[in-house]
XYZ file of C-alpha atoms in Angstrom:
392
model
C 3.884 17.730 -31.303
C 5.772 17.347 -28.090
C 8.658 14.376 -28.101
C 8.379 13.432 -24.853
C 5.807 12.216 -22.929
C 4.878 11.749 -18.596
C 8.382 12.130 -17.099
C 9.554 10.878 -13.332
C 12.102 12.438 -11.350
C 12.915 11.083 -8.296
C 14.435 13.775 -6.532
C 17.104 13.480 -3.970
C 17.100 14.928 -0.487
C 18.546 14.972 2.997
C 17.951 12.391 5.374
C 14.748 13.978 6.887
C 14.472 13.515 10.871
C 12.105 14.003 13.476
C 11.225 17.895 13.744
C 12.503 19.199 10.277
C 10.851 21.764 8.555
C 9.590 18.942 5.870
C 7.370 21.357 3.438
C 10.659 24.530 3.259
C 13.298 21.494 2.927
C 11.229 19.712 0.059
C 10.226 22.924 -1.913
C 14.526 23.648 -1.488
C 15.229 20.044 -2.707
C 12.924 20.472 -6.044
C 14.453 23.869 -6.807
C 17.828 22.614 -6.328
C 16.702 19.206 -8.687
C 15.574 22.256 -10.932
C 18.174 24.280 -11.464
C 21.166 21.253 -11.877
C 18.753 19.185 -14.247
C 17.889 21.998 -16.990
C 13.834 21.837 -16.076
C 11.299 24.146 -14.953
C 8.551 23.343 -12.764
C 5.106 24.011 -14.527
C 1.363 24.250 -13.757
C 0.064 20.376 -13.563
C 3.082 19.073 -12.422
C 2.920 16.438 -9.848
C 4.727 16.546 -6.872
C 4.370 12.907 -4.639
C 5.958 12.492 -1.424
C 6.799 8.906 0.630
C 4.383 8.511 3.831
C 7.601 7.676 5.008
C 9.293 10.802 5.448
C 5.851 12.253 6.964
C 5.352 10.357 9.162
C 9.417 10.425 10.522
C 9.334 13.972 9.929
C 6.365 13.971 12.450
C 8.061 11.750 15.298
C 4.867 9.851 14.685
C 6.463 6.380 16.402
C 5.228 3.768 18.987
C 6.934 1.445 21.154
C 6.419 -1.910 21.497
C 5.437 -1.448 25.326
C 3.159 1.300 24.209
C 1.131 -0.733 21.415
C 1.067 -3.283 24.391
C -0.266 -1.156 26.824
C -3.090 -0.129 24.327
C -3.476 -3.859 22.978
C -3.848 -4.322 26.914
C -6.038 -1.696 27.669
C -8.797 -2.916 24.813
C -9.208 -6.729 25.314
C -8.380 -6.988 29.030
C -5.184 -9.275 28.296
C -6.479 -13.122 28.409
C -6.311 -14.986 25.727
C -6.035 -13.296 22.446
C -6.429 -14.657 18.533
C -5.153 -12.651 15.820
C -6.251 -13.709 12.188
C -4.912 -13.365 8.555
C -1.596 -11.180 9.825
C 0.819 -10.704 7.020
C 4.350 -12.719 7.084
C 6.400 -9.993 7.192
C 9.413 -9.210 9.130
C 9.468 -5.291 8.419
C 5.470 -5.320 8.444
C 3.686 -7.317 11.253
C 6.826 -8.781 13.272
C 7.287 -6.306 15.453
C 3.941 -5.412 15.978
C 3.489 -8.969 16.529
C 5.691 -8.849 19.639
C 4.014 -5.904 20.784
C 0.861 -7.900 21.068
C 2.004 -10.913 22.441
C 3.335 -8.160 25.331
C -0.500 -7.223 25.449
C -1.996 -10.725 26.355
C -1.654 -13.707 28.622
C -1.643 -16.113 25.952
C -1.554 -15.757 22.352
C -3.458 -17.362 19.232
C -2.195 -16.900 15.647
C -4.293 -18.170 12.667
C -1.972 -18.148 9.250
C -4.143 -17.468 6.172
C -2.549 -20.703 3.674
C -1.238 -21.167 0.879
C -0.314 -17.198 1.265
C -1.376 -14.111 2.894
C -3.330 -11.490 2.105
C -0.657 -9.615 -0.158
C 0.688 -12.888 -1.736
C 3.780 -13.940 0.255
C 3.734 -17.932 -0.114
C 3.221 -20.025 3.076
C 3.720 -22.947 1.039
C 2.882 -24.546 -2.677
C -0.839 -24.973 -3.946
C 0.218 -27.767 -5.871
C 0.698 -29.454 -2.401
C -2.856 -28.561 -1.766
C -4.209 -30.146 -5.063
C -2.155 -33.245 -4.447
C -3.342 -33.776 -1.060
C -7.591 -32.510 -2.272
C -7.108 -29.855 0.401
C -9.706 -27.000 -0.261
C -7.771 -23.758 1.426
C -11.328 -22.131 1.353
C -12.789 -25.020 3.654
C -10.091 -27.038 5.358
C -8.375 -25.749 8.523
C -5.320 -27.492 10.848
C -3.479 -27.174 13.895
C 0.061 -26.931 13.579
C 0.886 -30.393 14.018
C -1.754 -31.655 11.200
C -0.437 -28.564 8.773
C 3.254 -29.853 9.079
C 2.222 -33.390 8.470
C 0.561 -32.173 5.112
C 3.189 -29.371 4.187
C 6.038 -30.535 6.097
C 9.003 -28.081 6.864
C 8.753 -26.382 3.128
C 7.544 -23.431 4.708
C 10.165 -20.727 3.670
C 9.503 -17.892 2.296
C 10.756 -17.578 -1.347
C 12.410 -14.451 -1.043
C 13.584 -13.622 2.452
C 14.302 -17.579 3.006
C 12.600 -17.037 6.385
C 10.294 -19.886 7.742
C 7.689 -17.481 8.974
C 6.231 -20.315 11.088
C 9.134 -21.098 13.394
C 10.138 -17.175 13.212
C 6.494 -15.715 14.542
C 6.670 -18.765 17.220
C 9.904 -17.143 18.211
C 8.266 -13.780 18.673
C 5.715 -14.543 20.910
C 6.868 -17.677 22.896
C 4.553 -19.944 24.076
C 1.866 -18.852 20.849
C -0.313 -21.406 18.958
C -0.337 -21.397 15.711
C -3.185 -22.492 13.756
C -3.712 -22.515 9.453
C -7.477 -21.464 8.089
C -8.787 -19.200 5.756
C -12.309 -18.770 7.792
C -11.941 -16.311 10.326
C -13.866 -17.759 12.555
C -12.141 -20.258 13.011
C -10.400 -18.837 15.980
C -13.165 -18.863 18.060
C -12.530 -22.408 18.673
C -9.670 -20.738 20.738
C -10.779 -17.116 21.893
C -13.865 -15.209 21.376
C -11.227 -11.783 21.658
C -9.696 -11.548 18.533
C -7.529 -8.506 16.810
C -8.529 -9.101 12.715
C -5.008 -8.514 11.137
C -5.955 -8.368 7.111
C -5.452 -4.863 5.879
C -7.797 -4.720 2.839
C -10.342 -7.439 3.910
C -10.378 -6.308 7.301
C -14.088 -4.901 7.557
C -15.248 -8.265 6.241
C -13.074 -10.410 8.600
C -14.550 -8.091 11.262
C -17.921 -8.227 10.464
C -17.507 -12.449 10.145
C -16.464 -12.750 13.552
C -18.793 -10.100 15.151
C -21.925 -12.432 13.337
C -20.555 -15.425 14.735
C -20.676 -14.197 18.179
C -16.112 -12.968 18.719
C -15.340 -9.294 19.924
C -13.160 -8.092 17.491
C -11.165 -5.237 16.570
C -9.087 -4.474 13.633
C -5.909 -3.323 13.711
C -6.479 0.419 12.721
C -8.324 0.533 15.335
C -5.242 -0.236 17.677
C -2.555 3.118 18.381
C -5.286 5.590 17.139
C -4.607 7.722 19.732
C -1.622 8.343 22.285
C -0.731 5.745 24.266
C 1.920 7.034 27.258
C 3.414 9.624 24.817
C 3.508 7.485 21.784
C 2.651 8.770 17.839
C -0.737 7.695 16.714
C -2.457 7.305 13.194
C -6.204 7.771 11.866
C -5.399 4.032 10.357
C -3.887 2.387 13.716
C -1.301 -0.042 13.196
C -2.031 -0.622 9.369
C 1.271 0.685 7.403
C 3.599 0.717 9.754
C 7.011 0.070 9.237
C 9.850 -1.023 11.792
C 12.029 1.350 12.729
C 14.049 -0.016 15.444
C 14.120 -3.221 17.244
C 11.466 -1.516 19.691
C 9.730 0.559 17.881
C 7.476 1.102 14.378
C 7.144 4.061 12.531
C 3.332 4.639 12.427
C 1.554 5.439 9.178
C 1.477 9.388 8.914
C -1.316 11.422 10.594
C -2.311 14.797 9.470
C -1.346 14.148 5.133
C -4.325 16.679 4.258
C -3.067 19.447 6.116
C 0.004 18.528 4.959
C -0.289 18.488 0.771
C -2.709 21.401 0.909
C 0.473 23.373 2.837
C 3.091 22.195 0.249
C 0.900 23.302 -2.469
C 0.418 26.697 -1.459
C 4.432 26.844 -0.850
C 5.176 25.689 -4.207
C 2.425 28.596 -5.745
C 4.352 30.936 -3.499
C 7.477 29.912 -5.121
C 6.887 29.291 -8.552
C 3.776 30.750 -9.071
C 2.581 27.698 -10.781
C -0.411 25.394 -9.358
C 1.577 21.782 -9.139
C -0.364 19.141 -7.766
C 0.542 17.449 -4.270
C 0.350 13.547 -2.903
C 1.552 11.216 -0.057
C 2.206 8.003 -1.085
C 2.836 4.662 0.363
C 2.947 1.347 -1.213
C 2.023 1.056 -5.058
C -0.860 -1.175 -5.846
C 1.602 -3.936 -8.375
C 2.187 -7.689 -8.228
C 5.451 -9.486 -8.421
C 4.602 -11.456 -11.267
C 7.510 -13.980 -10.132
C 6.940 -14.509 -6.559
C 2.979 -13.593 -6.957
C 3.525 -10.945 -4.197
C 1.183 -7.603 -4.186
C 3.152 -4.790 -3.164
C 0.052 -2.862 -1.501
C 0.890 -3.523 2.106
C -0.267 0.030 3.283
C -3.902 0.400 3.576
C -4.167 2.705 0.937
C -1.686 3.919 -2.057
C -2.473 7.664 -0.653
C -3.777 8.963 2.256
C -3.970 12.677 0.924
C -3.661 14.287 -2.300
C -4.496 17.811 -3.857
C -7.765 18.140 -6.115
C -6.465 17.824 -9.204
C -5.727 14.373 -8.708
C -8.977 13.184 -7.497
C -10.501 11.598 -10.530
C -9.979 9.362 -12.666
C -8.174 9.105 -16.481
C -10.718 9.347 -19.385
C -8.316 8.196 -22.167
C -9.462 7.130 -25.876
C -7.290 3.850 -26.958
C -4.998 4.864 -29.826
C -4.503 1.254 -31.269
C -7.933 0.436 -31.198
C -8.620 3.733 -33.830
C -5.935 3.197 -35.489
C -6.793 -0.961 -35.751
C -10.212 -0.207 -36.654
C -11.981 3.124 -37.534
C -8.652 4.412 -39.367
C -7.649 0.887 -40.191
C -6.995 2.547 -44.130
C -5.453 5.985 -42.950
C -1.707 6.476 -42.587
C 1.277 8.878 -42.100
C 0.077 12.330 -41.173
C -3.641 11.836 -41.843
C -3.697 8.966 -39.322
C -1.769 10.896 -36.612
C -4.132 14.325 -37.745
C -7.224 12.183 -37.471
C -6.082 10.571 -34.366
C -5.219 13.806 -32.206
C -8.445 15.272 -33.551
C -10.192 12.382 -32.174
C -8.697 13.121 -28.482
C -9.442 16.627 -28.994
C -13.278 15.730 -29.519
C -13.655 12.603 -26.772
C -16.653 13.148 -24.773
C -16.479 14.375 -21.323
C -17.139 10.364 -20.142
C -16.127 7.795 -22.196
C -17.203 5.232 -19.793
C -18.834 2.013 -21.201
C -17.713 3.082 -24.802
C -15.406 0.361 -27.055
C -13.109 2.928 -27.786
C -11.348 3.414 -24.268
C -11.515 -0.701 -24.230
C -8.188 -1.447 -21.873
C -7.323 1.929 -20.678
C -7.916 0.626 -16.923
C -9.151 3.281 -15.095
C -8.249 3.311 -11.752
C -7.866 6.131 -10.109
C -5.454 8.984 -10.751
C -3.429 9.199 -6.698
C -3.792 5.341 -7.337
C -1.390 5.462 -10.551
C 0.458 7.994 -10.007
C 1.246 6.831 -6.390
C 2.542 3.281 -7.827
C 4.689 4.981 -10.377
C 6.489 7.192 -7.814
C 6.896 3.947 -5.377
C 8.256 2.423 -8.714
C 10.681 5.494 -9.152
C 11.618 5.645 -5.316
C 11.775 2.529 -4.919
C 11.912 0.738 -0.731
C 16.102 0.986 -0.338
C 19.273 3.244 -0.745
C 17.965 5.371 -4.087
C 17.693 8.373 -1.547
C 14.905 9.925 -3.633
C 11.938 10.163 -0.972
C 10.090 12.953 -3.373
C 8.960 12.597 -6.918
C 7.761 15.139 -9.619
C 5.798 13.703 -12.318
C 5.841 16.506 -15.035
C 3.666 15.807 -18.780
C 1.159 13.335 -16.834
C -2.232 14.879 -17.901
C -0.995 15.686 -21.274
C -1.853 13.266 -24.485
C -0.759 12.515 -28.242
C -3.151 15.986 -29.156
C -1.522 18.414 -27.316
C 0.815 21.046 -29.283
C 3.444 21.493 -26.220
């Protein structure tokens, strides 16, 4: 029986820039990893790699002035209402002044008592206190700070979003509702801003008589020169103070290329991600990590599926309840060994969750990479579809 179980390297690389050879420098970087850290790279191993470094790798940026020019170019400039964007200074502020470049006047409905992804606008209790329903009740700026006050920054950052996004696109309303149709009292153009709730917000609006886009539909194609992405705007990051780093284009092309490198290589079949944000919440500050549309845009076949896992503790708890020692751990692997092909619906994998497999895999690796100075923009996962019944 092996000792060890799923293992996660986060391997460190170069600072990738625009127009490296991403795929030869990656495959160098594991085989380097390899060779100082006593391992061997093996059939099944995962190999995940940050959007981030794709999409740099790929020059695939946009300028404020160009998101404006397509912002422009789609509503006609007027009056413009943007619903449920995310208070974020990496995330949405600079693509927030973008669009206020790509309008005459701009409308901003807040989603309250946070957004989409959990970061706090300001405290429920307040709500319950005062017998505001967020799901009903909607304000202008002046009646939300009468209610809420100035208590509006953000626990983290210690940014009041409210005053900052004002500051971003001068001369802005804000408004505070969690009906997207609200803005309609405003403008009937209006640029839904939600990333996972978007199609619903979109489809809301559209009923109620708005024209309105969604924000991957914004930058999906070149603009004056600029990058563009199959998913817009959604999952892009800042990277300078005029321009975002759009989310990578291309990722099937891409794993399907470092695959067959890596079997050149090694001669071993490893399996081959992007990913982006990890689908956790901060259990402290109730934020949800997923900010990116998706966990991954692209992975090889071997990941598309999803875990069919028996749960140990549950045998062990109940059918083996009055087996120990090395006739419970016998019993148990042979159990694994024998687990139908499906175990879906069936007491036994009770609490094994199963998502799917580029979904858990992708937030482990954004767990091992991490969003700062860890310098480890690739990840191998090695032991992951391995269990308690296998001999090696």
């Amino acid at each position: 029986m092996p000792s060890t179980g799923v293992i996660a390297r986060g391997i460190v690389t170069q600072i990738f820039k625009q127009g490296d050879d991403l795929i030869s420098l990656i495959c160098d970087s594991l085989s380097s990893a390899a060779t100082s850290g006593g391992f061997t790279l093996n059939d099944g191993d995962i190999v995940a790699v940050t959007e981030a470094v794709v999409g740099r790798t790929q020059g695939n940026y946009a300028t404020r002035d160009q998101i404006a020019q397509d912002i422009r170019a789609k509503f006609g400039g007027g009056t413009l209402g943007i619903v449920f964007p995310i208070l974020s200074r990496n995330r949405f502020a600079p693509v927030l002044s973008a669009i206020a470049r790509g309008c005459d006047k701009l409308i901003i409905q807040l989603s309250y008592p946070c957004d989409e992804v959990g970061n706090k606008l300001v405290d429920i209790s307040v709500c319950d206190a005062n017998q505001i329903n967020p799901h009903t009740d909607s304000f202008t700026e002046p009646e939300f700070r009468e209610i809420f006050g100035t208590d509006t920054v953000h626990t983290f950052t210690g940014i009041d979003y409210i005053e900052y996004y004002k500051s971003l696109a001068p001369g802005c309303t804000i408004v505070f509702s969690n009906d997207p149709t609200f803005i309609l009292q405003y403008t009937d153009n209006v640029l839904a801003c939600d990333i996972h709730t978007r199609m619903r917000t979109q489809a809301l609006v559209t009923k109620a008589g708005g024209r309105c886009l969604r924000l991957d539909e914004i930058m999906t194609a070149p603009v004056a020169g600029s990058g563009y992405s199959e998913y817009g705007l959604l999952g892009s990051n800042k990277a300078t103070e005029d321009s975002v780093k759009l989310f990578p284009r291309d990722t099937k092309p891409f794993v399907a290329a470092l695959q067959a490198e890596l079997k050149r290589r090694t001669g071993h079949t490893l399996e081959v991600m992007v990913y982006g944000d990890g689908g956790f919440k901060d259990p402290v500050g109730g934020i949800w990590e997923l900010a990116d549309p998706v966990i991954s845009p692209a992975y090889t076949d071997g990941l598309a599926s999803t875990p069919n896992e028996l749960k140990i503790k549950y045998i062990a708890d109940n059918d083996l309840a009055d087996v120990s020692g090395d006739e419970l751990t016998e019993k148990i692997r042979q159990r694994i060994r024998d687990k139908d092909q499906s175990l879906v619906g069936r007491m036994a994998s009770e609490g094994t969750t199963p998502r799917r497999i580029h979904d858990l895999v992708g937030s482990l690796c954004d767990l091992v990479s991490g969003s700062g100075d860890r310098g480890t923009p690739v990840v191998l996962v090695q032991n992951y579809f391995k269990n308690y019944a296998d001999n090696t």
